PDB file of C-alpha atoms in Angstrom:
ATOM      1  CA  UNK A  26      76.709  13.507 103.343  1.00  0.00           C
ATOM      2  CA  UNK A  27      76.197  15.737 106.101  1.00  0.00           C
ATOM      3  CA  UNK A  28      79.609  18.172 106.556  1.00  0.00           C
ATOM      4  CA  UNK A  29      78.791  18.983 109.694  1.00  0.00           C
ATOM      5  CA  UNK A  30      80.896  17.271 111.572  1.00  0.00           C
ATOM      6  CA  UNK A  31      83.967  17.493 109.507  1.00  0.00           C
ATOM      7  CA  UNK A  32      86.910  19.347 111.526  1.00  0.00           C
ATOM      8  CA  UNK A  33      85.089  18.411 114.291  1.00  0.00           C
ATOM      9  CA  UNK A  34      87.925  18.068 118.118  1.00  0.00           C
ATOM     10  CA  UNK A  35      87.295  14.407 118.783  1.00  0.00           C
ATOM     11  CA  UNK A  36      85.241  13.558 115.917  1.00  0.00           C
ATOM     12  CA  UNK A  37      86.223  10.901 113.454  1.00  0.00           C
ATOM     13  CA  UNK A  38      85.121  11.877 109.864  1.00  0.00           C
ATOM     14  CA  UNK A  39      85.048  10.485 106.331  1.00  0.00           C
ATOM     15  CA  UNK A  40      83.979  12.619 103.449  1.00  0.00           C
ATOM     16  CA  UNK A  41      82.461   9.966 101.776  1.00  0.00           C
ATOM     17  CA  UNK A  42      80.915   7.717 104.859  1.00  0.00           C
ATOM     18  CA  UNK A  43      80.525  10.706 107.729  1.00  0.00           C
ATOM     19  CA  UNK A  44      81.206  10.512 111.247  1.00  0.00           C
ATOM     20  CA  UNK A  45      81.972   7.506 113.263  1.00  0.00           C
ATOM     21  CA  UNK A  46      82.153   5.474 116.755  1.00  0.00           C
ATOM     22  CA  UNK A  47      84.886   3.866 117.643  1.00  0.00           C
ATOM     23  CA  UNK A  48      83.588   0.139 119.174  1.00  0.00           C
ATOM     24  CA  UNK A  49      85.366  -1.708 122.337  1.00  0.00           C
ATOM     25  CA  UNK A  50      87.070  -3.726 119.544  1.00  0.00           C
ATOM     26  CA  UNK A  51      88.752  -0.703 118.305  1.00  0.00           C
ATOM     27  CA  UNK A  52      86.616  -0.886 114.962  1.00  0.00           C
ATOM     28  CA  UNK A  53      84.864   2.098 113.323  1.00  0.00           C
ATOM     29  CA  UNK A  54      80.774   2.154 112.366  1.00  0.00           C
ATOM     30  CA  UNK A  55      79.408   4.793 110.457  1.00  0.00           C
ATOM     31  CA  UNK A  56      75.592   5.655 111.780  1.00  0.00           C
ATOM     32  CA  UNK A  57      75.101   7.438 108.319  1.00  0.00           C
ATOM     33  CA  UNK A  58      76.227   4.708 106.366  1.00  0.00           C
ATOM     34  CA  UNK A  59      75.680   1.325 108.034  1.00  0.00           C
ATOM     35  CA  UNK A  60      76.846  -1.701 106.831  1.00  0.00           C
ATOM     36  CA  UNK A  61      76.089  -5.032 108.160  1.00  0.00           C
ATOM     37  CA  UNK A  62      78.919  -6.333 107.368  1.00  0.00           C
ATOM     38  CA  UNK A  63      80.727  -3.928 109.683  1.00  0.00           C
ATOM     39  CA  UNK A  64      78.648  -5.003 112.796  1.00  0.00           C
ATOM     40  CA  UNK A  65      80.452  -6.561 115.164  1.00  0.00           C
ATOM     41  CA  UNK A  66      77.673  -8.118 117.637  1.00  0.00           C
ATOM     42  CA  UNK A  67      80.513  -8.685 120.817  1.00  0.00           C
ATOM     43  CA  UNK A  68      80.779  -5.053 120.373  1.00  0.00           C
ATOM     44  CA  UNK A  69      77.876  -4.402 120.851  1.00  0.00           C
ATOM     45  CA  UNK A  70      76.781  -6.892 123.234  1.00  0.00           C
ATOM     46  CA  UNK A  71      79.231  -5.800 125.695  1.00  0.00           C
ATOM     47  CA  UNK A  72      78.178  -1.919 125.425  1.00  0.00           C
ATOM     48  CA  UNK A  73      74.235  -2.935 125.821  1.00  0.00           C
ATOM     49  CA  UNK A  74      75.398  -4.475 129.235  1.00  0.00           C
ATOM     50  CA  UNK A  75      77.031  -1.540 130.293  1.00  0.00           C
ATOM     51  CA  UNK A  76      73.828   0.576 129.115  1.00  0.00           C
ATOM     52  CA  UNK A  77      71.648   1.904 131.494  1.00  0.00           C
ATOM     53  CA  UNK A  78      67.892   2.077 130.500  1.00  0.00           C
ATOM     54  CA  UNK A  79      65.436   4.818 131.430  1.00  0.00           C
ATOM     55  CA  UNK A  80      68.601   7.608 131.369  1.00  0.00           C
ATOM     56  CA  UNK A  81      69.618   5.513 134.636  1.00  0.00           C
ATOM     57  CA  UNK A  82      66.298   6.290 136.762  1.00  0.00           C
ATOM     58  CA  UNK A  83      65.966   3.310 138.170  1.00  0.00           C
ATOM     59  CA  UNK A  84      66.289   1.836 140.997  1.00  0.00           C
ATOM     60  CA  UNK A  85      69.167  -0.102 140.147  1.00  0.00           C
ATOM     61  CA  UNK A  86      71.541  -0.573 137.191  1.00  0.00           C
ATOM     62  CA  UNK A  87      69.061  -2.001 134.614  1.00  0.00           C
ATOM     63  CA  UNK A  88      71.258  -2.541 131.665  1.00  0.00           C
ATOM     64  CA  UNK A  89      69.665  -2.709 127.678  1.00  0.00           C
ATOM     65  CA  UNK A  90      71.092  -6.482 127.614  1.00  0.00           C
ATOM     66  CA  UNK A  91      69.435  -7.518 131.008  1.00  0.00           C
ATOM     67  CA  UNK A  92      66.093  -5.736 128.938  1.00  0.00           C
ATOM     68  CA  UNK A  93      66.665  -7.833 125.988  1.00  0.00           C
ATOM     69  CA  UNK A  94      67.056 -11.327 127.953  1.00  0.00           C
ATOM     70  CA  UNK A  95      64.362 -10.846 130.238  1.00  0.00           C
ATOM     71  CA  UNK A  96      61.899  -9.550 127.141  1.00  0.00           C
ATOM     72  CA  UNK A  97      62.284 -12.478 125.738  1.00  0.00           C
ATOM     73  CA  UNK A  98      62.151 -14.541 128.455  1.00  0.00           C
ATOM     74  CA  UNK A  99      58.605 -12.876 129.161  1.00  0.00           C
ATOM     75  CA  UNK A 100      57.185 -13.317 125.544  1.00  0.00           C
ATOM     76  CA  UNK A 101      57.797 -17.405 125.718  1.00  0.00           C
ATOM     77  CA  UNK A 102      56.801 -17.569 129.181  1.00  0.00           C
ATOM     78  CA  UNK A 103      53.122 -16.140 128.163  1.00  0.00           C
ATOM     79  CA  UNK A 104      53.344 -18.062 124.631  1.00  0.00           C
ATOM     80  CA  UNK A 105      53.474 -20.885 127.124  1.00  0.00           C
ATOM     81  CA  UNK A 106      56.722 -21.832 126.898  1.00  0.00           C
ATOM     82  CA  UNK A 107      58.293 -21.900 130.381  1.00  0.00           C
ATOM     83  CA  UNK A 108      60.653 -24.722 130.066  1.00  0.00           C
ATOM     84  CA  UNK A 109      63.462 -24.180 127.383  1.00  0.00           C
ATOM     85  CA  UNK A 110      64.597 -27.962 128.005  1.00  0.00           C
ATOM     86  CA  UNK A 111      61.540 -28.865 126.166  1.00  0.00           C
ATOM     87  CA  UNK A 112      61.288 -28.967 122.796  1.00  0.00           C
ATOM     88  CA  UNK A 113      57.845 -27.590 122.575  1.00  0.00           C
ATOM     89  CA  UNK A 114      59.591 -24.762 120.652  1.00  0.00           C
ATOM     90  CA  UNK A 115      60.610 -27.178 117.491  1.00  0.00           C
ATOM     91  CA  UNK A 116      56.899 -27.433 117.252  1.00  0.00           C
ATOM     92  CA  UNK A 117      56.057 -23.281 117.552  1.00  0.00           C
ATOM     93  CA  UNK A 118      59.098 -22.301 114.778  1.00  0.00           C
ATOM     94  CA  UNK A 119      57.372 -18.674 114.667  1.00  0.00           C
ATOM     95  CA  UNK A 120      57.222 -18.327 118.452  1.00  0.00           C
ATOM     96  CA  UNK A 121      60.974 -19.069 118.210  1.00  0.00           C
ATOM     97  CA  UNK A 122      61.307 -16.447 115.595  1.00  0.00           C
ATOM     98  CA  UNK A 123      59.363 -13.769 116.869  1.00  0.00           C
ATOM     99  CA  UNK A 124      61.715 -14.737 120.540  1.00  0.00           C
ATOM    100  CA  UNK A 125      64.910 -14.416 118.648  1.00  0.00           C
ATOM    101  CA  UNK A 126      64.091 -10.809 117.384  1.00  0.00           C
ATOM    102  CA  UNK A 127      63.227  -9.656 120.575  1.00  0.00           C
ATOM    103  CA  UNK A 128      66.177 -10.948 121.927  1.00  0.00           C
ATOM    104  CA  UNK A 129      68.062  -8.770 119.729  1.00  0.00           C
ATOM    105  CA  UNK A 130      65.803  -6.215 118.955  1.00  0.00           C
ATOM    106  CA  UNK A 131      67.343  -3.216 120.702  1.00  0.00           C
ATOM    107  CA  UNK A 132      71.298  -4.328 120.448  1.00  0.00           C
ATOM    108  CA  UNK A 133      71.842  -1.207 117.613  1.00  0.00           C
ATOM    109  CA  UNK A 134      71.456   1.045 120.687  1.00  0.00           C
ATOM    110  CA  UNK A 135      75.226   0.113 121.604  1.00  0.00           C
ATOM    111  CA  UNK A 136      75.373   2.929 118.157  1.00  0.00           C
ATOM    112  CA  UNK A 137      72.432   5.092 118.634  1.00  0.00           C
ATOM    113  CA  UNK A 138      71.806   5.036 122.574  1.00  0.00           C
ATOM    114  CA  UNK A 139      68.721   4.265 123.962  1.00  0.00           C
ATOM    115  CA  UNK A 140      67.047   7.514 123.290  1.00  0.00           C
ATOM    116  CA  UNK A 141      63.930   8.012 125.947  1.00  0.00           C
ATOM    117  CA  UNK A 142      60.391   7.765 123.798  1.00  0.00           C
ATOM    118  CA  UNK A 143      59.671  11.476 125.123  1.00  0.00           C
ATOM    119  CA  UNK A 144      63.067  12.209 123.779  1.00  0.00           C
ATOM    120  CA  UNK A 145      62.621  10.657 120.248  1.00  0.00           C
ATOM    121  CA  UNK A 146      59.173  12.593 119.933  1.00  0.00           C
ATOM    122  CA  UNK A 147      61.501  16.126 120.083  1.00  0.00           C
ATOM    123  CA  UNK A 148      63.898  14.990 117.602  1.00  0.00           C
ATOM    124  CA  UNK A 149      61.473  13.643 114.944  1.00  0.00           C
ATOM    125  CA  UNK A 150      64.496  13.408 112.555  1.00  0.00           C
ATOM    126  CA  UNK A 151      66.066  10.574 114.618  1.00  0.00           C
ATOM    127  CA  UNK A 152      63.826   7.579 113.284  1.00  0.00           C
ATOM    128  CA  UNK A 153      65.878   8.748 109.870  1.00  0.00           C
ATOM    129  CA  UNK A 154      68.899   7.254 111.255  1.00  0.00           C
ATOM    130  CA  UNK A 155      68.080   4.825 113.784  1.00  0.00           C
ATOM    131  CA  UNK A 156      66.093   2.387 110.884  1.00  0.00           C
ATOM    132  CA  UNK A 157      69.099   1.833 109.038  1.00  0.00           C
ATOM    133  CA  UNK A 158      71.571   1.330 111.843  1.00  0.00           C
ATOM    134  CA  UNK A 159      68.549  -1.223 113.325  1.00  0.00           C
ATOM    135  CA  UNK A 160      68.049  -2.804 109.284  1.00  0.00           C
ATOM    136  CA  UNK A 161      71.686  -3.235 109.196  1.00  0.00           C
ATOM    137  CA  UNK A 162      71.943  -5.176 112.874  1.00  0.00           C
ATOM    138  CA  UNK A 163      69.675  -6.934 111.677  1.00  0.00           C
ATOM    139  CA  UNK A 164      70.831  -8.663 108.482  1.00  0.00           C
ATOM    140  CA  UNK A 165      73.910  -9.084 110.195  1.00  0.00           C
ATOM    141  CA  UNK A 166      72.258 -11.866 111.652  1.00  0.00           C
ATOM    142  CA  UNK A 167      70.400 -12.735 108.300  1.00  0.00           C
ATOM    143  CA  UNK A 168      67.339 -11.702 109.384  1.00  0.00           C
ATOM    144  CA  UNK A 169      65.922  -8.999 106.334  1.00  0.00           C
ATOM    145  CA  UNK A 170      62.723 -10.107 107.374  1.00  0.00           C
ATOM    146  CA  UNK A 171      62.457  -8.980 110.721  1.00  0.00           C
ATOM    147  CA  UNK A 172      59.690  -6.437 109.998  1.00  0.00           C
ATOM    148  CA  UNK A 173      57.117  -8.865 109.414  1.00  0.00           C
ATOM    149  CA  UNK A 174      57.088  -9.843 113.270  1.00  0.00           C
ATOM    150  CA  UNK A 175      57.308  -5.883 114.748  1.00  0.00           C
ATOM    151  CA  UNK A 176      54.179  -5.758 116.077  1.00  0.00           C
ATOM    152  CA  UNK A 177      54.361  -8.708 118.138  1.00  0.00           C
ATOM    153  CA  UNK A 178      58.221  -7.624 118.814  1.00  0.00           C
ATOM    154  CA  UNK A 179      56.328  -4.475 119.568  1.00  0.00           C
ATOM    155  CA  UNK A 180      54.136  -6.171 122.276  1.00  0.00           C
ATOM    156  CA  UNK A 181      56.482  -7.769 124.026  1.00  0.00           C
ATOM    157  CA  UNK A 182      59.074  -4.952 124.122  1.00  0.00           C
ATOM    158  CA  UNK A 183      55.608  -2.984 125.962  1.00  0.00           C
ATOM    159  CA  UNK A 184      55.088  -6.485 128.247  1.00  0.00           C
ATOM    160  CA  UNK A 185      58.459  -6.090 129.800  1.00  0.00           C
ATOM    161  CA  UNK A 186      58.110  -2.237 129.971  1.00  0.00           C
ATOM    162  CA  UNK A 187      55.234  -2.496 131.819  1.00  0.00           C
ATOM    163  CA  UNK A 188      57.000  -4.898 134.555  1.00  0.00           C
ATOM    164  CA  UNK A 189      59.959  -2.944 134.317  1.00  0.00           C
ATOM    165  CA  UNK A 190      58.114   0.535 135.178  1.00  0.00           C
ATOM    166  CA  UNK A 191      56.562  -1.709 138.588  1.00  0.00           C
ATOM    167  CA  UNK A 192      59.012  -2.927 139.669  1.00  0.00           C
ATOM    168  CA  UNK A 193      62.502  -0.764 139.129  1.00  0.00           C
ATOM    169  CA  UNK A 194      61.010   2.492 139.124  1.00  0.00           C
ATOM    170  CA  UNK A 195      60.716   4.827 142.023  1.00  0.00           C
ATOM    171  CA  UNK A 196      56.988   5.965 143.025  1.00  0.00           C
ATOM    172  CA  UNK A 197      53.397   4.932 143.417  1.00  0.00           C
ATOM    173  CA  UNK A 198      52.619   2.676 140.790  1.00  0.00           C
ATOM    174  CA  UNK A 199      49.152   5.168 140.311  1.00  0.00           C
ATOM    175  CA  UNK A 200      51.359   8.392 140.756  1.00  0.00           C
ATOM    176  CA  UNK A 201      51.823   8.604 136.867  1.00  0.00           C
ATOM    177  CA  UNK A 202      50.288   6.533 134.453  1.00  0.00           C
ATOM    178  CA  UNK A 203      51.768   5.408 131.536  1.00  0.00           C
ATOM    179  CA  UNK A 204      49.614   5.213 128.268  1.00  0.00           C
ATOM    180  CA  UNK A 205      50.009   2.163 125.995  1.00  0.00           C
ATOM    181  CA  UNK A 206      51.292  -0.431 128.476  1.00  0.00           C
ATOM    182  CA  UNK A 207      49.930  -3.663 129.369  1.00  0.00           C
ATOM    183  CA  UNK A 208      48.876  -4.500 132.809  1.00  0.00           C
ATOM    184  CA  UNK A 209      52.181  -5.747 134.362  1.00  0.00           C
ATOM    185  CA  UNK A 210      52.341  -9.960 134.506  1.00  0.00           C
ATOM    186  CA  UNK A 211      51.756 -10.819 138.054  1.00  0.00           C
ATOM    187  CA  UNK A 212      53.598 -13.938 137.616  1.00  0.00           C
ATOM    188  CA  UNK A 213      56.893 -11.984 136.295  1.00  0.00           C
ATOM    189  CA  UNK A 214      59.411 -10.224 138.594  1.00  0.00           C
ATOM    190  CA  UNK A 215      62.325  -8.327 138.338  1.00  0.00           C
ATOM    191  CA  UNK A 216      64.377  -8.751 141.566  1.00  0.00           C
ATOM    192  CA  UNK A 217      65.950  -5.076 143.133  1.00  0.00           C
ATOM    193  CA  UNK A 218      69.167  -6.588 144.184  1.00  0.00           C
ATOM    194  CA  UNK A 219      72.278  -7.740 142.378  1.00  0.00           C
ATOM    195  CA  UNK A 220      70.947  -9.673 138.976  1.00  0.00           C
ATOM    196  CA  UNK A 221      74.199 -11.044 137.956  1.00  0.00           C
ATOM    197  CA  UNK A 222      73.675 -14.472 139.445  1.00  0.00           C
ATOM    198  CA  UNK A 223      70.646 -14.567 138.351  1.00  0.00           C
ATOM    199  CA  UNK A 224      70.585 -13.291 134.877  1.00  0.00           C
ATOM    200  CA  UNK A 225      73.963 -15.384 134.188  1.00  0.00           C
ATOM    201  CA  UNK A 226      71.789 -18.095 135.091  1.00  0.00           C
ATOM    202  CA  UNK A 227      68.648 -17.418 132.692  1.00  0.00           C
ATOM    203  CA  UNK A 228      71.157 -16.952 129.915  1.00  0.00           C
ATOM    204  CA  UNK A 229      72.872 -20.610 130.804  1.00  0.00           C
ATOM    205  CA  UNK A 230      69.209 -22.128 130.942  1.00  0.00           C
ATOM    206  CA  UNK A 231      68.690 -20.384 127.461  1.00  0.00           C
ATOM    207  CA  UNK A 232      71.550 -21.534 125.791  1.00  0.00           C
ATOM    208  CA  UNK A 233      71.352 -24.902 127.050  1.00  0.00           C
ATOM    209  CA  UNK A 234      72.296 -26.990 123.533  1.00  0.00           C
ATOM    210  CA  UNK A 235      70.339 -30.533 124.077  1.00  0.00           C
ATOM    211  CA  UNK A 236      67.035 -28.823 124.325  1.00  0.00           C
ATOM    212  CA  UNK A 237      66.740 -24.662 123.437  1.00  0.00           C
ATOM    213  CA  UNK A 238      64.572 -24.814 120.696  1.00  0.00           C
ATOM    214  CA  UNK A 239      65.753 -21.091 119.357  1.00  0.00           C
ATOM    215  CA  UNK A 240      68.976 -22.682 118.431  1.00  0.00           C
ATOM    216  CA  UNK A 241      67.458 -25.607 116.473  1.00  0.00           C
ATOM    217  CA  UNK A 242      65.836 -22.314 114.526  1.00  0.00           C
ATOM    218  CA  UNK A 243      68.392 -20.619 113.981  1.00  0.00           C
ATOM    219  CA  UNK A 244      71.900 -21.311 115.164  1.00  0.00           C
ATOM    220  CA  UNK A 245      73.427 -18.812 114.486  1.00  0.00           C
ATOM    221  CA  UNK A 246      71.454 -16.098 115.536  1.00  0.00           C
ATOM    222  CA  UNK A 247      70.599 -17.545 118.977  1.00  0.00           C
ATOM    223  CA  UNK A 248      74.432 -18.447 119.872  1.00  0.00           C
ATOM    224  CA  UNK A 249      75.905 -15.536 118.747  1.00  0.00           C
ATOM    225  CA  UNK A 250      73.522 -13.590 120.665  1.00  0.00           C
ATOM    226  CA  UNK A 251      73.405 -15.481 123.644  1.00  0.00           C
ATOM    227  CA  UNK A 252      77.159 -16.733 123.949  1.00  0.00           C
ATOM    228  CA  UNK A 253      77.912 -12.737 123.966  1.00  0.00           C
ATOM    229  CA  UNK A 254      75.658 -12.061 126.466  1.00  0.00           C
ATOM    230  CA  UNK A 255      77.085 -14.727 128.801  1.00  0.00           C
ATOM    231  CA  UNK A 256      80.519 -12.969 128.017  1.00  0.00           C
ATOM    232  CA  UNK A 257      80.165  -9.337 128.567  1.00  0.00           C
ATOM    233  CA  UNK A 258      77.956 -10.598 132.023  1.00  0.00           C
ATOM    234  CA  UNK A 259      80.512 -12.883 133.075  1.00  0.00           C
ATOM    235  CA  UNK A 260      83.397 -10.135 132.631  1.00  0.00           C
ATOM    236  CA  UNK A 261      81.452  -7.461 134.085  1.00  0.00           C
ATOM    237  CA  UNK A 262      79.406  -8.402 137.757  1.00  0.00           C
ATOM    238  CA  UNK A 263      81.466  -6.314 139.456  1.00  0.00           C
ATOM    239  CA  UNK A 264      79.923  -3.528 137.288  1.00  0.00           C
ATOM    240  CA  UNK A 265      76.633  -4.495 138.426  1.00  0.00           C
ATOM    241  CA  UNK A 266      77.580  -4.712 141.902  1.00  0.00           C
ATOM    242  CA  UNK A 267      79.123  -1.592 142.019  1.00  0.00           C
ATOM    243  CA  UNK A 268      76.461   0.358 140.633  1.00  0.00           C
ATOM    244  CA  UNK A 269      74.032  -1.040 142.260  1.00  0.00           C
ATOM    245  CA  UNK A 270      75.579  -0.391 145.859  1.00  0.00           C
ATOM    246  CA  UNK A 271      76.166   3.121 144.573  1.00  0.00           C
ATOM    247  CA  UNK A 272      72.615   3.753 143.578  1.00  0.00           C
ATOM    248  CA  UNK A 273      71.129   2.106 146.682  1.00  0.00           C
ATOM    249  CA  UNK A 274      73.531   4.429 148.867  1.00  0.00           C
ATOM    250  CA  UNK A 275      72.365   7.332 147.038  1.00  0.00           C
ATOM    251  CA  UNK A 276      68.335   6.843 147.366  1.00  0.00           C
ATOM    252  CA  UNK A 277      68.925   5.997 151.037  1.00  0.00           C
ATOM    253  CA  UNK A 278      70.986   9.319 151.349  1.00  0.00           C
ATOM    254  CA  UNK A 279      68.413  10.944 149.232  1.00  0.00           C
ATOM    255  CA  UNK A 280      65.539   9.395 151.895  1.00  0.00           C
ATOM    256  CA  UNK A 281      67.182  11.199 155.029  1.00  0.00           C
ATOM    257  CA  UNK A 282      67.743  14.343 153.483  1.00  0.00           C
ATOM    258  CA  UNK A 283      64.926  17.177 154.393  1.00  0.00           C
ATOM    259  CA  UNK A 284      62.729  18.297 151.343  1.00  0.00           C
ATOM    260  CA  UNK A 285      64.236  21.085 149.640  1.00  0.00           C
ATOM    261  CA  UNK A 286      61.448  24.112 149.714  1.00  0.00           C
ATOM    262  CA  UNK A 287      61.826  27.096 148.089  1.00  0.00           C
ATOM    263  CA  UNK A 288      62.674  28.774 151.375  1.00  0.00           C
ATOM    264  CA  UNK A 289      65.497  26.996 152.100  1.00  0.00           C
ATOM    265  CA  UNK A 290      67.258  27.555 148.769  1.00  0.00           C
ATOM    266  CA  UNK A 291      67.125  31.681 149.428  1.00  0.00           C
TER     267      UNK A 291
END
């Protein structure tokens, strides 16, 4: 076990287990030795809804969570499946599947963060402890198997990515390219105002119990998953709000601000 943190000011440490983060629910996970019957998925719902992606440069708070719903959203919507009333998705059980692992796909970043892809490629070591954190999340939900879907997980993670770089980030769309996404769905937007409403919404329409075929799948998985997200949304718009006003307010001030030139800074 790495020592390295031992003695550490503000660092909780066990010999045997190593360091640890203290969740909203006061409990401890170890990153170096994670268990899945230590993951508590409120926990970490709630932190993926207060978790900006992208660093925060966007154009608006864009939490992991609201990334997670709308992925999956996206994947059934081009699998066809635009209506979760229906129960088209009894009949497509590895659509459903594939939709469910999405859905949770990125909720171990309320432990690891949600490290930029540039930033991963400079710490190569990092993979090392973000798969077992991300195999423990996911038996958690008794899902050991999840690895036989990552490639389509894969895909749709880079479907959303590709909407999410149009639409949230600042910038020509041509000014930088991106290599590896998809052209951006034309038919899939994210809106630049307030999502709360909306995404509160999407999550109800999801969860709905006569007809969303995820939770004839799996039960388990989809409520636990969804009924936290519907939580940590419902006790948090205000957080939403308020960073989006505060982000808006700062690009505007940022708009009528001269260009900084090397001149002016001597």
């Amino acid at each position: 076990m790495d020592k390295r943190d031992e003695g550490r000011p503000g660092v909780i440490y066990d010999r045997a287990r190593g360091s640890a983060i203290q969740t909203i629910s006061g409990r401890l996970f170890y990153p170096r030795d994670p268990r899945a019957s230590e993951v508590a998925v409120s926990d970490y719902v709630y932190s993926t809804s207060l978790l900006c992606r992208y660093n925060g440069h966007t154009l608006r708070f864009y939490a992991v969570l609201e990334h997670l719903v709308r992925a999956a959203d996206l994947y059934l919507r081009q699998a066809g499946v635009d209506d979760y009333r229906s129960p088209v998705l009894l009949h497509h059980k590895h659509r459903a599947r594939v939709a469910l692992r999405v859905l949770r796909h990125d909720l171990h970043e309320g432990v690891v963060g949600d490290m930029t892809s540039p930033m991963k490629g400079c710490v190569p070591s990092f993979k090392a402890v973000e798969d077992p954190v991300e195999h423990a999340f996911a038996k958690s939900f008794g899902d050991g198997g999840y690895q036989a879907d990552a490639a389509e997980v894969k895909a749709a993670d880079l479907a959303i990515a590709a909407v999410e770089r149009r639409d949230l980030m600042q910038g020509d769309e041509g000014a930088h390219q991106w290599p590896g996404l998809p052209t951006p769905s034309p038919d899939y937007t994210i809106p630049s105002d307030d999502p709360t409403h909306e995404l509160l919404t999407l999550i109800d329409e999801i969860d709905r119990p006569a007809g969303f075929g995820l939770a004839n799948i799996d039960g388990n998985m989809a409520a636990r998953i969804v009924s936290m997200a519907r939580r940590a949304l419902a006790i948090h718009p205000e957080t939403w709000r308020t960073e989006w006003n505060r982000r808006h307010a700062a690009l505007e001030r940022a708009a009528e601000l001269p260009p900084i030139t090397v001149a002016g800074l001597m």
